[in-house]
Short mmCIF file of C-alpha atoms in Angstrom, two decimals:
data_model
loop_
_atom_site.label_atom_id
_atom_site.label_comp_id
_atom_site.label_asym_id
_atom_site.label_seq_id
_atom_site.Cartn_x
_atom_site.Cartn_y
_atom_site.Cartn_z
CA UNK A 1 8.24 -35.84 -34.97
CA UNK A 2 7.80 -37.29 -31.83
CA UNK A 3 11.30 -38.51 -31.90
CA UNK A 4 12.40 -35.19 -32.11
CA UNK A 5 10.71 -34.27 -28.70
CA UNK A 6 11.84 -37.27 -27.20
CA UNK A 7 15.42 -36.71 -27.28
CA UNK A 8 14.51 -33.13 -26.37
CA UNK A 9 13.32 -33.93 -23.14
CA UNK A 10 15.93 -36.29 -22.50
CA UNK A 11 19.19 -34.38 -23.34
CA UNK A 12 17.13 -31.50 -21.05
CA UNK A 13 16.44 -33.62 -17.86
CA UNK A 14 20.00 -34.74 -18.51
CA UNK A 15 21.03 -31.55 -18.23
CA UNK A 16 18.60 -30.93 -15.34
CA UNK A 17 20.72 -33.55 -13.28
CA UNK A 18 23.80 -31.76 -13.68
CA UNK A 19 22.58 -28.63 -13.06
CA UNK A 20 21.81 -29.88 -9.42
CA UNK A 21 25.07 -31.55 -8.94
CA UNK A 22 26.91 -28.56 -10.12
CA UNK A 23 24.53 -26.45 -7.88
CA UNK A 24 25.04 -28.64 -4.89
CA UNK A 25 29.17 -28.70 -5.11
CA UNK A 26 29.26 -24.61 -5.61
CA UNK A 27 26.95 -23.35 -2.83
CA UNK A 28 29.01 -26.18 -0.96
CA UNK A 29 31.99 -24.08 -1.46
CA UNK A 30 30.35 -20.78 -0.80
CA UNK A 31 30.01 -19.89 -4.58
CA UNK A 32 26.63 -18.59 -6.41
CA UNK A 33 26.46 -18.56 -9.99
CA UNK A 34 24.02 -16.09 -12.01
CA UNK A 35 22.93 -17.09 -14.92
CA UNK A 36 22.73 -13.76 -17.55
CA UNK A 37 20.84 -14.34 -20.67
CA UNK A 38 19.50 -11.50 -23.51
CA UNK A 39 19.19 -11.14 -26.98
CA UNK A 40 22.37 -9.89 -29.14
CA UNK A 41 23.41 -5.78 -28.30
CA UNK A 42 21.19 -5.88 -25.15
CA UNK A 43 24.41 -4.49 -22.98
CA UNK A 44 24.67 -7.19 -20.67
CA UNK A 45 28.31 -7.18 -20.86
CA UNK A 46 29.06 -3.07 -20.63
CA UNK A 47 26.41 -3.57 -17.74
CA UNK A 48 28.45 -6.90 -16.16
CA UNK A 49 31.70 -4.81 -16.58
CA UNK A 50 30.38 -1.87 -14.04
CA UNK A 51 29.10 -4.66 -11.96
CA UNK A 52 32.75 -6.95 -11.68
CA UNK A 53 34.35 -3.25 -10.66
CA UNK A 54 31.88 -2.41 -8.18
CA UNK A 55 32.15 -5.95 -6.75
CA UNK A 56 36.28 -5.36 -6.50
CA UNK A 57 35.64 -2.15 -4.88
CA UNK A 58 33.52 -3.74 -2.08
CA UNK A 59 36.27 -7.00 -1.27
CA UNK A 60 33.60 -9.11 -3.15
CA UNK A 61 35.55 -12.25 -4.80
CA UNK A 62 33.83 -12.76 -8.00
CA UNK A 63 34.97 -14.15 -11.24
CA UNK A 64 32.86 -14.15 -14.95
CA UNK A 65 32.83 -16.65 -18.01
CA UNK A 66 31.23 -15.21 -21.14
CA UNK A 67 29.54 -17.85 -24.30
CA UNK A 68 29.99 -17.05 -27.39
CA UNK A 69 30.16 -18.49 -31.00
CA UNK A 70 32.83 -16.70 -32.26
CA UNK A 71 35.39 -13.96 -30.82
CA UNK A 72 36.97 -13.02 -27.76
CA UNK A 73 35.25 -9.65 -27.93
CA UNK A 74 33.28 -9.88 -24.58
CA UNK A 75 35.97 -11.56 -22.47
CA UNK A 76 38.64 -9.04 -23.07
CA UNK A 77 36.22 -6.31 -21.99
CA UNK A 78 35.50 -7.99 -19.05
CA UNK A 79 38.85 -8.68 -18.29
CA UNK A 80 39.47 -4.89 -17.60
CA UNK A 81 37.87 -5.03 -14.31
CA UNK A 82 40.74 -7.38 -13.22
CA UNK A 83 38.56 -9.87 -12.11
CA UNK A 84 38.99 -13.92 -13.46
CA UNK A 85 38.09 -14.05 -16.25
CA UNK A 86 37.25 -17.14 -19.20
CA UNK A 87 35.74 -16.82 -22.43
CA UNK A 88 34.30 -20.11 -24.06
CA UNK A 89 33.57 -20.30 -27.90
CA UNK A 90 30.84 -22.69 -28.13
CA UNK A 91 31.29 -23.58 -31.83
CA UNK A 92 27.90 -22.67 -33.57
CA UNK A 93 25.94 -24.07 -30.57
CA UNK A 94 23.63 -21.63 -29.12
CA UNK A 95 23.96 -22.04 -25.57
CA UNK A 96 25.81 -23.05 -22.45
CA UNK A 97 24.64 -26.47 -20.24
CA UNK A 98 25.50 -27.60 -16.98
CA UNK A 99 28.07 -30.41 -17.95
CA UNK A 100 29.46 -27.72 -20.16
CA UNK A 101 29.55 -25.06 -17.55
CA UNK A 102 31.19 -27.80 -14.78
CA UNK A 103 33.94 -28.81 -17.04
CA UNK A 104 35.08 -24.66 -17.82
CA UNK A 105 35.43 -24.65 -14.30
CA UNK A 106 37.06 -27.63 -13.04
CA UNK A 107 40.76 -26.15 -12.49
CA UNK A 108 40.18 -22.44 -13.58
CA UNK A 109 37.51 -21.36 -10.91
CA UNK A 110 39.30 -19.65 -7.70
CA UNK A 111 38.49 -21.61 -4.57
CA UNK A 112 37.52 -17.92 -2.77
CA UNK A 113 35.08 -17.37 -5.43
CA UNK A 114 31.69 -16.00 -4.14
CA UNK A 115 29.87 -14.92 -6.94
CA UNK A 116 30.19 -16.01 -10.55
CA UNK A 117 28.54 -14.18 -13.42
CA UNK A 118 27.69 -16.78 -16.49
CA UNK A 119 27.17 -14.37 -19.80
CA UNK A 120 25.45 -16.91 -21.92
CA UNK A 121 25.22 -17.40 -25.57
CA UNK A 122 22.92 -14.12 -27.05
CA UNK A 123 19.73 -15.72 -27.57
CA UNK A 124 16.46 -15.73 -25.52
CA UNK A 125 15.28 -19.14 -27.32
CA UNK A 126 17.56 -22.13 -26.63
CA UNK A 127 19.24 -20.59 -23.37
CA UNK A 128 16.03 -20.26 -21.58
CA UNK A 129 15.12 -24.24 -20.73
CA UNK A 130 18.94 -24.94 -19.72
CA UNK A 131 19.50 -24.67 -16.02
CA UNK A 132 23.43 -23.86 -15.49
CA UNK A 133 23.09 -24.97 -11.78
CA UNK A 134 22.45 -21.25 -11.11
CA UNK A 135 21.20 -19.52 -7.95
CA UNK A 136 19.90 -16.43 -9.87
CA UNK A 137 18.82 -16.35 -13.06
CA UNK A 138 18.56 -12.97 -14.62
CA UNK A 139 16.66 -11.93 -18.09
CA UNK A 140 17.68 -8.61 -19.05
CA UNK A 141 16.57 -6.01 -22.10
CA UNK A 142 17.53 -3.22 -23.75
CA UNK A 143 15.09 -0.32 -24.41
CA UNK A 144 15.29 -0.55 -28.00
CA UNK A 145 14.09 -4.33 -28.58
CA UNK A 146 10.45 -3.31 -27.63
CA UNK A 147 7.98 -3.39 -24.87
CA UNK A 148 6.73 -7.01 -26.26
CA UNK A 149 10.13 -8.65 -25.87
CA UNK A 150 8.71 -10.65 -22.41
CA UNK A 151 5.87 -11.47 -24.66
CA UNK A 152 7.46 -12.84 -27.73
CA UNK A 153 9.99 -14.80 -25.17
CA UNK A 154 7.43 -15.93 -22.46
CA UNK A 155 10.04 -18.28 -21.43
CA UNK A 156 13.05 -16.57 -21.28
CA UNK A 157 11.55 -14.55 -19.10
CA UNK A 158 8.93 -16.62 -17.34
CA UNK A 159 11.54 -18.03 -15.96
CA UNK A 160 13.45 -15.09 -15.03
CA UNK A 161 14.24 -14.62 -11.15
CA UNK A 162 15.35 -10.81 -12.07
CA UNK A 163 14.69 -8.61 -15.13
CA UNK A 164 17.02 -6.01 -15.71
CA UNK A 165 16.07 -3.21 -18.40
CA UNK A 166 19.51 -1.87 -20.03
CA UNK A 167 20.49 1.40 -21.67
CA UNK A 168 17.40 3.70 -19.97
CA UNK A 169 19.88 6.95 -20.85
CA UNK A 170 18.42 6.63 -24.48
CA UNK A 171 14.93 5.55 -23.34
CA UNK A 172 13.12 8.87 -24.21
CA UNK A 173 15.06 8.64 -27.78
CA UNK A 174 13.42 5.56 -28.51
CA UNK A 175 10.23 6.40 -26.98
CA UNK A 176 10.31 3.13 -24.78
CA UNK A 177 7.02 2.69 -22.79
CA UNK A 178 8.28 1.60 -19.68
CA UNK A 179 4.62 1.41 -18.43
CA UNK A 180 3.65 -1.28 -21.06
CA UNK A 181 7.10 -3.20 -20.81
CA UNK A 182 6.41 -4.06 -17.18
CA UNK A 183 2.43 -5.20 -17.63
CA UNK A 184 3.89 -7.39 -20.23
CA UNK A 185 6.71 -8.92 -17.84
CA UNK A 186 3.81 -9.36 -15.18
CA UNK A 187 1.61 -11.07 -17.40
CA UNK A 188 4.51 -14.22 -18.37
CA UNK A 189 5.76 -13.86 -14.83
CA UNK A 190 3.62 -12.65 -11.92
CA UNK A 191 5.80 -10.68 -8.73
CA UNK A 192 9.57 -10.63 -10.57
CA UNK A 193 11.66 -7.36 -9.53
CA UNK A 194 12.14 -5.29 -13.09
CA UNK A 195 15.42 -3.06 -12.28
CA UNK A 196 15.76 0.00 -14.35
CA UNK A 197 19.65 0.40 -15.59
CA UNK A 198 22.03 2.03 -17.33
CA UNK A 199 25.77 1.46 -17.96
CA UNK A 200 26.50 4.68 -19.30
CA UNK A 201 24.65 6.69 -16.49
CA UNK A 202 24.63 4.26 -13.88
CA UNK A 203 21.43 4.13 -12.88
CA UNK A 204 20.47 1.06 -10.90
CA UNK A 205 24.23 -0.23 -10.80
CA UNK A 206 24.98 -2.32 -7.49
CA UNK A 207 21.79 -3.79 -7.59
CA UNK A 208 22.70 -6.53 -9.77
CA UNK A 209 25.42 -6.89 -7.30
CA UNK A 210 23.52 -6.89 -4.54
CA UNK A 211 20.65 -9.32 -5.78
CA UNK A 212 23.43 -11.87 -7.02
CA UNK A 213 24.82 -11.83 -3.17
CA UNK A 214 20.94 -11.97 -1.58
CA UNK A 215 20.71 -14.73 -3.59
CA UNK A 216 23.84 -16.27 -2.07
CA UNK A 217 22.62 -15.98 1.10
CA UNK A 218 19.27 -17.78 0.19
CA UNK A 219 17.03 -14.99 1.10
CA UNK A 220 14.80 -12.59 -1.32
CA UNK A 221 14.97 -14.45 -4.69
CA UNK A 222 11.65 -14.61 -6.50
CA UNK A 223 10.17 -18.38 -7.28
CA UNK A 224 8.17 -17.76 -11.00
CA UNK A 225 5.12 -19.35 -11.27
CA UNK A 226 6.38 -21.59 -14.22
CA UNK A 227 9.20 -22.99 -11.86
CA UNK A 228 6.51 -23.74 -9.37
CA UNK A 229 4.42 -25.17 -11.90
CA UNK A 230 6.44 -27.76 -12.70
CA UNK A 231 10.14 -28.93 -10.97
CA UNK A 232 12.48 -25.44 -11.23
CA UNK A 233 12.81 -24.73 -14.83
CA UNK A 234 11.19 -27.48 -16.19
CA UNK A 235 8.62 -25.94 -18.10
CA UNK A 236 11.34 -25.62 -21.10
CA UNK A 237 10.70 -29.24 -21.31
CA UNK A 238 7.79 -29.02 -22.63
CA UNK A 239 8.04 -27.04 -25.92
CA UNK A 240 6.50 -29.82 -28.41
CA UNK A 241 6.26 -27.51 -30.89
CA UNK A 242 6.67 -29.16 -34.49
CA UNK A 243 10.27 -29.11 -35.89
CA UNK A 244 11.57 -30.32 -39.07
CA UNK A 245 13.87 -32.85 -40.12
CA UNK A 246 16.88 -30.92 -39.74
CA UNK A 247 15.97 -29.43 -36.19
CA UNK A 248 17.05 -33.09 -34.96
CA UNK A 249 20.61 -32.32 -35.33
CA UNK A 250 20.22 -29.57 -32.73
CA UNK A 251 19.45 -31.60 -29.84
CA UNK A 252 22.00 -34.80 -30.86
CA UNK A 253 24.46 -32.99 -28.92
CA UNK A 254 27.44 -34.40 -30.77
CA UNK A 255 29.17 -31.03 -31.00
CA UNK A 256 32.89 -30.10 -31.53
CA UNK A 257 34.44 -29.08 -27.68
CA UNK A 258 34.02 -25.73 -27.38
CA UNK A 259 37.67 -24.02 -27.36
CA UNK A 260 38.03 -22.19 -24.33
CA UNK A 261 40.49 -19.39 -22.76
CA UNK A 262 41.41 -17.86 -20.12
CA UNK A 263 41.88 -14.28 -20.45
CA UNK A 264 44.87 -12.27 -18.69
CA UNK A 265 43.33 -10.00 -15.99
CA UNK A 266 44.28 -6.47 -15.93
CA UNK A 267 44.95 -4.42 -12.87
#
């Protein structure tokens, strides 16, 4: 069991290392990544699609790669907004890391880019103690997953710099408590912004946007109090929970490459 942990906290302050190097070269060149992680059918990517247009409409350079295990799905959306675009099939594993992240953009990442948007795998467990050398890191949640969500995922989004609450155009359908969703987001994480959004409506979009450049410019991003707790993000290396035998796999790290491509923009 404790051998388990072990190599947990090593492959993670591994990854913690090149998460700063990959941090340090991008805001070098001017570029700011945001890291966007949420459960399966939260709408991050009809919600990152409004966001990539808006950003071409205001001269904003910006470019998106989108995780997932299987299918091109997400990437060919994004794609529409004629923006750069790269979708990486990860192969059964269940989220993106830094070395990972680095090598997807060595060669395809414009030198002009200012902003990137990272979609990462669907999945508020394994994503949440892998830092992707981000500058923002943003949690978001649909209305119909529940008020409890921040609860059940205390560190998904206890380590959130930004929650963003998706699809409010159905919220009175599906009687979401708004109310009780953002007590529970201040109990895991004390002073984050929650931003109220909708794709479909467009209520709140820009503000995404506009957060992702603030946080470019190194002014207005929220420090949570697990990130102060312990070095940025490294709270996720301390889940000692027990695991069985064949959890061990999981954190060997000898997976297939991910395939990767690059998807045609559209204009």
């Amino acid at each position: 069991m404790c051998r388990v942990v072990d190599l947990r906290q090593a492959v993670l302050a591994k990854n913690d290392e090149a998460a700063q190097v990959l941090r340090t070269e991008l805001t070098a060149r001017g570029t700011t990544v945001v890291n966007l992680l949420s459960s399966p059918g939260s709408g991050k990517t009809a919600l990152l699609e409004r966001e990539l247009l808006l950003a071409r409409e205001r001269g904003v350079a910006v470019a998106a790669l989108t995780a997932d295990l299987a299918t091109e799905n997400d990437a060919v959306r994004l794609a529409r907004s004629g923006v750069p675009v790269k979708q990486v099939l990860t192969d059964g594993l269940c989220h993106l890391e830094a070395a990972m992240l680095g090598r997807h953009l060595d060669g395809w990442l414009p030198e002009d880019t200012r902003l990137l948007f990272v979609e990462n795998v669907g999945n508020l467990v394994c994503p949440a103690g892998y830092d992707l050398g981000e500058s923002l890191r943003v949690v978001l949640a649909s209305v119909t997953e529940g008020e409890d969500k921040p609860l059940k995922y205390p560190t998904a989004f206890g380590l959130a710099q930004l929650v963003v609450v998706t699809k409010t155009d159905i919220a009175r359908a599906v009687e979401f408590d708004e109310a009780a969703f953002r007590a529970n987001v201040e109990q895991v994480n004390p002073g984050v912004e929650v931003v109220l959004t909708s794709a479909r409506a467009g209520e709140g979009l820009g503000v995404l946007l506009d957060r992702a450049l603030a946080a470019g410019a190194g002014t207005g991003t929220h420090t949570p109090v697990m990130a102060r707790r312990e070095h940025a993000y490294g709270l996720g290396h301390d889940h000692d929970h027990d695991h069985d035998e064949d959890h061990e796999q999981e954190y060997d790290h000898e997976h297939p490459h991910p395939h990767v491509h690059t998807v045609a923009q559209t204009r």
